[in-house]
Structure formats: C-alpha cells, structure tokens
Tab-separated table of C-alpha atoms in Angstrom:
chain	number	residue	atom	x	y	z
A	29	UNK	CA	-65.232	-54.039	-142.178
A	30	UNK	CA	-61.566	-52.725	-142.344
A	31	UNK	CA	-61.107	-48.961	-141.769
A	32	UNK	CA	-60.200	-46.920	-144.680
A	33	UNK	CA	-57.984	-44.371	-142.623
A	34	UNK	CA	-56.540	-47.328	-140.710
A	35	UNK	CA	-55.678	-49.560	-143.564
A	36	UNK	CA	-54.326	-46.746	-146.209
A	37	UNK	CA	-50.801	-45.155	-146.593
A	38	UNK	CA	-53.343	-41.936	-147.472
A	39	UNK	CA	-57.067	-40.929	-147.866
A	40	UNK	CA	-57.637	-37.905	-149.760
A	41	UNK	CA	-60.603	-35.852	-149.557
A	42	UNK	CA	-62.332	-35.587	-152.519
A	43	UNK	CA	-63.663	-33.009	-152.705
A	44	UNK	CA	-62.021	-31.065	-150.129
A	45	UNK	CA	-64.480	-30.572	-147.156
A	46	UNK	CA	-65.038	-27.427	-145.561
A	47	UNK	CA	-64.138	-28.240	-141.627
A	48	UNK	CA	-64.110	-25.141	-139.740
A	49	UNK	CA	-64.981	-21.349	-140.609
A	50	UNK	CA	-63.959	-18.249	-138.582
A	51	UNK	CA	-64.125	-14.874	-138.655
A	52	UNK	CA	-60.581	-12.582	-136.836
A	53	UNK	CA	-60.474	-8.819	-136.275
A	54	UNK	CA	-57.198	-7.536	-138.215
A	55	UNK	CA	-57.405	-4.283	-136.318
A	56	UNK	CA	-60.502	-1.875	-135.518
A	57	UNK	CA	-60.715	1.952	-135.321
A	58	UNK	CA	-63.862	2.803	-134.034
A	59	UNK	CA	-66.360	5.328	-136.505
A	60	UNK	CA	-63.382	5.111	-138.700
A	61	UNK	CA	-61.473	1.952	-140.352
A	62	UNK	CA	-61.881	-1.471	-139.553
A	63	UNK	CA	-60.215	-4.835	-141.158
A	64	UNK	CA	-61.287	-8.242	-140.789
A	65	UNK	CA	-60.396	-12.089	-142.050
A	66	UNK	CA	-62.344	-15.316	-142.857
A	67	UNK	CA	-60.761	-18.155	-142.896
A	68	UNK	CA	-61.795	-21.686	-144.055
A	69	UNK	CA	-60.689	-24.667	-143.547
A	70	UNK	CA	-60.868	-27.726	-145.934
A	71	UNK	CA	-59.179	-31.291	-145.356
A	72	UNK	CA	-56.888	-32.194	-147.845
A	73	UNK	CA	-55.677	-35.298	-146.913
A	74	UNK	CA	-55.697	-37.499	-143.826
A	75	UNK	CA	-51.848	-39.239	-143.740
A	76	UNK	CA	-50.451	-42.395	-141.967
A	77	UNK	CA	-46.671	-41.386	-141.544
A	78	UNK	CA	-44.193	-44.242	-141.105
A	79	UNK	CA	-42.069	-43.359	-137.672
A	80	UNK	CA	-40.454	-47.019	-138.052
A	81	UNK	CA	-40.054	-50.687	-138.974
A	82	UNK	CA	-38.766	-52.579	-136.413
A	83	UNK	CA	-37.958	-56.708	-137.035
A	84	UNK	CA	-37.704	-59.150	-134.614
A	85	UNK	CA	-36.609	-62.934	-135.440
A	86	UNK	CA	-35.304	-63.516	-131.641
A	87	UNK	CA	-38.479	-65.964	-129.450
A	88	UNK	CA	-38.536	-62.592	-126.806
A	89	UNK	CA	-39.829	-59.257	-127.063
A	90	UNK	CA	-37.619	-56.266	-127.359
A	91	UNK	CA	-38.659	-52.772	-125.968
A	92	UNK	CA	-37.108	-49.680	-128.380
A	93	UNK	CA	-37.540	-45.920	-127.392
A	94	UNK	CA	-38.693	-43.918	-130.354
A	95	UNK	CA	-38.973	-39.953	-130.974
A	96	UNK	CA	-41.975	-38.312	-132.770
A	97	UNK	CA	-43.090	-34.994	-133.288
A	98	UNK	CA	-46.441	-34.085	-132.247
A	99	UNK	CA	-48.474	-30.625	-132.692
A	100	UNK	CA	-49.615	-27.925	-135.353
A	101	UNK	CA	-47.568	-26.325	-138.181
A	102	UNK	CA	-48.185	-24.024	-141.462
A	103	UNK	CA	-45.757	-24.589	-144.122
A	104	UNK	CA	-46.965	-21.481	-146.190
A	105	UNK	CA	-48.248	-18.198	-145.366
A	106	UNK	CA	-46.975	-18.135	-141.725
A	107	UNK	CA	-47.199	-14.690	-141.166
A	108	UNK	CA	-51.330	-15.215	-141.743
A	109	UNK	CA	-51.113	-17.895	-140.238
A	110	UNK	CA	-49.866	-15.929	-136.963
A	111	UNK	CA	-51.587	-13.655	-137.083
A	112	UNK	CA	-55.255	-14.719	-137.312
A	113	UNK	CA	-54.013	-17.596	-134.801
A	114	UNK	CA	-55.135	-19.962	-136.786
A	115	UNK	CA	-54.021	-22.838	-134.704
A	116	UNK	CA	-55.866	-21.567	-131.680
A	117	UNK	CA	-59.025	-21.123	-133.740
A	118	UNK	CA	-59.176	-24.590	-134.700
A	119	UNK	CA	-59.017	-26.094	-130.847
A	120	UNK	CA	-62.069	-27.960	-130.300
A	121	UNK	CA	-62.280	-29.230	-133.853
A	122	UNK	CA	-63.851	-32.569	-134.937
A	123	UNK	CA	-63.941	-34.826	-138.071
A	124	UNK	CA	-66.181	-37.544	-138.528
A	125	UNK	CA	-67.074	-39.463	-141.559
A	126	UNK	CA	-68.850	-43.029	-141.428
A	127	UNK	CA	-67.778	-43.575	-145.264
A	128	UNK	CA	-64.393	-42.787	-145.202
A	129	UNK	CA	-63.939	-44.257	-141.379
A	130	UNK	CA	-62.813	-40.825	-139.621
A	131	UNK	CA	-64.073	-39.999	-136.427
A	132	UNK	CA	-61.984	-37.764	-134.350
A	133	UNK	CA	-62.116	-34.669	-132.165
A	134	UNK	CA	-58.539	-33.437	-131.491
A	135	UNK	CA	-57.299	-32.818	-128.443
A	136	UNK	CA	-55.492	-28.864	-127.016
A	137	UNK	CA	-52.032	-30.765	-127.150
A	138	UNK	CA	-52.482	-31.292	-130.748
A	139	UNK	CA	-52.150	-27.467	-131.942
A	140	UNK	CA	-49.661	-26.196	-129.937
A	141	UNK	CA	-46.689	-26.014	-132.126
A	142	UNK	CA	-45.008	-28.522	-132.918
A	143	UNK	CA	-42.646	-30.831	-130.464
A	144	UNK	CA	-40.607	-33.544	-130.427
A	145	UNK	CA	-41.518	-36.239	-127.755
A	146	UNK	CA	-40.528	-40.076	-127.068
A	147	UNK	CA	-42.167	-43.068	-126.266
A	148	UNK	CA	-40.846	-46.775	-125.693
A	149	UNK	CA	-42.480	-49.477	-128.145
A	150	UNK	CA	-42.518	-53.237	-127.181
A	151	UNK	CA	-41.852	-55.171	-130.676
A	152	UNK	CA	-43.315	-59.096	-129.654
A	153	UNK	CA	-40.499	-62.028	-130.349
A	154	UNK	CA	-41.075	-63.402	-134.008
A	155	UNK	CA	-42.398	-60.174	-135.431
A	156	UNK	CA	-42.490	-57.577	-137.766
A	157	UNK	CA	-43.918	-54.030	-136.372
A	158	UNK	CA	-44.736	-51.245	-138.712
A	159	UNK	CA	-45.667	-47.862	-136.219
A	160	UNK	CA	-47.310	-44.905	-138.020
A	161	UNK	CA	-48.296	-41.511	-136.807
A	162	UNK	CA	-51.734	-40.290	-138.174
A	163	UNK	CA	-51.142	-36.525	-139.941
A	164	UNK	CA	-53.782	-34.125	-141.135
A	165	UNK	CA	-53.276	-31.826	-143.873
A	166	UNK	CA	-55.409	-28.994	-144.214
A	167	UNK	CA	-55.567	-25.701	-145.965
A	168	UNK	CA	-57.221	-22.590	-145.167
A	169	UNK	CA	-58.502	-19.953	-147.493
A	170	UNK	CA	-58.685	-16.387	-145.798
A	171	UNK	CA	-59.876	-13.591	-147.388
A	172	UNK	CA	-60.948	-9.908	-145.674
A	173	UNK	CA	-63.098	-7.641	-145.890
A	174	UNK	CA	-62.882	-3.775	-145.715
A	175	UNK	CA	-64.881	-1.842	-143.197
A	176	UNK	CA	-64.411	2.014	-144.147
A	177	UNK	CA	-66.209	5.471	-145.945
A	178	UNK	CA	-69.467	4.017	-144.485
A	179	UNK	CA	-69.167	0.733	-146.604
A	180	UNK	CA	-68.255	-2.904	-145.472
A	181	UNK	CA	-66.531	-4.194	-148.833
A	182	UNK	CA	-65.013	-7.205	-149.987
A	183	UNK	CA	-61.308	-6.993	-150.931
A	184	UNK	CA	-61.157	-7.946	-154.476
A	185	UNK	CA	-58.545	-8.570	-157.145
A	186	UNK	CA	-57.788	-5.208	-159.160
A	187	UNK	CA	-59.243	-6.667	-162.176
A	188	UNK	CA	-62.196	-6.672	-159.646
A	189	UNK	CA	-62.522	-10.258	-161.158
A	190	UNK	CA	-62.583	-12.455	-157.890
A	191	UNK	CA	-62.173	-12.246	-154.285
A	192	UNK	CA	-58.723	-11.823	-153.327
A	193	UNK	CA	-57.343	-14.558	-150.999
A	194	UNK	CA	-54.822	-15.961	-149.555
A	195	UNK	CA	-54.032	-20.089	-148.907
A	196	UNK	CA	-52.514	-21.295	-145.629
A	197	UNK	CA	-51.315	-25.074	-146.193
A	198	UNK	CA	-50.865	-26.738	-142.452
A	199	UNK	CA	-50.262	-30.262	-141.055
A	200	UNK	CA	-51.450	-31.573	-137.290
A	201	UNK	CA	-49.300	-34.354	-136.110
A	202	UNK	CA	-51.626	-35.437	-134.221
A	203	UNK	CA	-51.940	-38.385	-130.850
A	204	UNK	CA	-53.084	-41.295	-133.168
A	205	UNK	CA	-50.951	-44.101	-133.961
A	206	UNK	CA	-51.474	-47.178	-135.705
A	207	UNK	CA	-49.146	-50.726	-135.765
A	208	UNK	CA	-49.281	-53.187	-138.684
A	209	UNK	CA	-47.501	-56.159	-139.103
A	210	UNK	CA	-47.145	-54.911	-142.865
A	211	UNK	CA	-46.137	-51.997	-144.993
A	212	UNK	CA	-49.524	-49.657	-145.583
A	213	UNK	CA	-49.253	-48.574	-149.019
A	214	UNK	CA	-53.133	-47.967	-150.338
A	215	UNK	CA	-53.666	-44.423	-151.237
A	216	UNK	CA	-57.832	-43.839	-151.430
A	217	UNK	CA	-60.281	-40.941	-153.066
A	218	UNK	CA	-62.955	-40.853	-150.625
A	219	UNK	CA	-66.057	-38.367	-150.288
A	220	UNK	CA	-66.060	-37.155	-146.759
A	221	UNK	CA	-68.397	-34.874	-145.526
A	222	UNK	CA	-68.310	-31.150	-144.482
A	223	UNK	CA	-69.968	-28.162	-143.743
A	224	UNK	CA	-71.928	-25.672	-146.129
A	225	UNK	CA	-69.756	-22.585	-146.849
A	226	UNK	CA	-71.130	-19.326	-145.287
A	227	UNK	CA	-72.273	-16.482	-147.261
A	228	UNK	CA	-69.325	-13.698	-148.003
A	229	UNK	CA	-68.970	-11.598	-145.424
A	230	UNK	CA	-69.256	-8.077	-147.175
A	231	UNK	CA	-72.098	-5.985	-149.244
A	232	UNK	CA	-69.823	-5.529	-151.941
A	233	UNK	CA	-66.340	-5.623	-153.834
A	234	UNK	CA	-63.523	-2.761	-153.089
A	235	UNK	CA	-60.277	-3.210	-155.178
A	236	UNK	CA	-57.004	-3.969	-153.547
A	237	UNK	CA	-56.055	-0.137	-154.938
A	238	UNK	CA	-58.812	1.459	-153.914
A	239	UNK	CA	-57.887	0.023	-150.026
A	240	UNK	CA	-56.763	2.842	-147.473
A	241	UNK	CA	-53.159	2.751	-146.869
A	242	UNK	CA	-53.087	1.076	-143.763
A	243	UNK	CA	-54.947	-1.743	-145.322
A	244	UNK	CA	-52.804	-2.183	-148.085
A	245	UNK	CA	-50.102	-2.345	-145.970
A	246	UNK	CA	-51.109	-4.706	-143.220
A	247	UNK	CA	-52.371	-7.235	-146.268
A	248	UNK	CA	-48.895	-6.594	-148.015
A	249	UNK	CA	-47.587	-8.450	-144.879
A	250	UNK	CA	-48.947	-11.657	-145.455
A	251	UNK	CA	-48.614	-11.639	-149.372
C-alpha cells in the first residue's frame, strides 16, 4: 500500500486535529493577580518540500553536498510565541495516523530554532533523484484566562461575544527526508486523528476592558 505522506506533494488535515494542549503562567502575584495561557495545537498540513532535482545521464554515480534548514519557527505572533515557549512545550510530541500514513515522534533537535545544515547525497549513474524535506505546519490557538478580585475569568471579546484569542502559525523542518525518482505533485484531504479539546479553563467571561492594567498591557504585547 503506498504511503499517503510519502507519495504526496501535501496532506492536509481535514479537519485540523488537536495535537498538543498546554497550559503557561504569564506572571503570578500571590493573593493578588495572576495571568495564564492555553495553547492548542492543531496540524494543518504535513508538507514534502523539494530541496533538489539532481539528473544524472553519466554510467557512474556522482556525490553532491546539499544545505537544508532544519528546526522550529513561528511566522506570526512571535512575541506569543516567545513567550509561552511554545517550541519547548511541544518537545516530546508525536503524530500518528494509520489512515493518513503518519507516524512520527519528533526528536529535541527538531524545535530548536531553526538552522542551516549540509549533507552529501550520492545521485546513482543513469538517474533522476528528486530529495524532499518533510515540513509540519501547525497553528496554535492561545487564549488566557484572568485570575483576580477573587474570580478566575475567561478573557473575552468586549462585545463579550467569544473568547478572545490569539493564532500562532509555525512550521518544523523536521529530520525526515524522502527520494523519488519523480516529481511528487498529489496534494490529499485526509481525516487524521487527534485529541478531544479540554474544557475552558475559567468559571466565567471578564471583558478585555474590564482586565486590570497590567493585564491589558502584557496581552497588548502579543496583539
């Protein structure tokens, strides 16, 4: 049976599947104020990125060094991102999905931030060598909740209309490679499975205005 992740330019997740959940301390005054953030994670997509295309119509192999970048980065909300070290939360993490063909537990390396490394790549004689780096896209969802006057609150929109959050898209350039003597260009839906979203973490709702000061201006920070 041929590997959806394997075989595809791109699988997105459909619908996007909850992967990780966490909970961060913004800051804490004891008996007086305290701030906190959830943050959760769904896949978005799970990428095969072309590094190169090498060619070879000569009867002996040729051997061609090749730079890649490897690691964790957030392309929005960086400051959040930072802050709540959201990369470090995530070591330890682990996908797996029979269905859509994903099974993988990343490795420390792959959330430091991101580096540029080499390698050497042996192209055999009459060949054609496509080498892809496998990239996950993710984004995380963090809202926060308001610990103060005796009341742990929700911080809400001031239309008190929804939960006010934030959206962290990152990417994790991560170990896996894949060769192909042809051009992957499939992009797939697939279903892939993921965990059951916790309850919200906070009795009620408190609007962004009715925050202290020092909460509004910590979450002005990230906005």
């Amino acid at each position: 049976m041929v590997n959806p992740v394997s075989s595809s330019l791109r699988v997105l997740a459909t619908p996007n599947p909850i992967i990780h959940q966490s909970r961060h301390t913004i800051y804490y005054f004891h008996n007086f104020e305290m701030l906190y953030a959830t943050a959760i994670t769904y896949l978005v997509a799970v990428e095969n990125e072309m590094l190169m295309h090498w060619e070879n119509d000569t009867d002996g192999q040729h051997t061609h060094e090749l730079e890649y970048t490897i690691g964790f980065k957030s392309l929005t909300s960086t400051a959040l991102s930072k802050k709540i070290a959201l990369s470090a939360s995530l070591e330890g993490l682990e996908i797996s999905d029979d269905n859509a063909g994903i099974h993988k537990t990343f490795v420390p390396e792959e959330f430091l931030p991101e580096r540029r490394l080499k390698t050497q790549i042996i192209v055999p004689g009459r060949s054609d060598l496509y080498f892809y780096q496998r990239k996950y896209v993710l984004e995380t969802e963090v809202y926060f909740t308001h610990d103060a006057w005796n009341k742990l609150c929700v911080v809400m929109k001031n239309d008190n209309s929804q939960i006010k959050s934030w959206k962290i898209r990152s990417t994790i350039h991560s170990a896996e490679f894949t060769t192909t003597g042809r051009e992957l260009r499939k992009i797939l839906e697939k279903k892939i499975s993921g965990q059951t979203k916790q309850e919200v973490y906070g009795k009620s709702g408190r609007k962004f205005d009715d925050l202290t000061g020092r909460a509004k201006d910590t979450l002005k920070e990230f906005n």
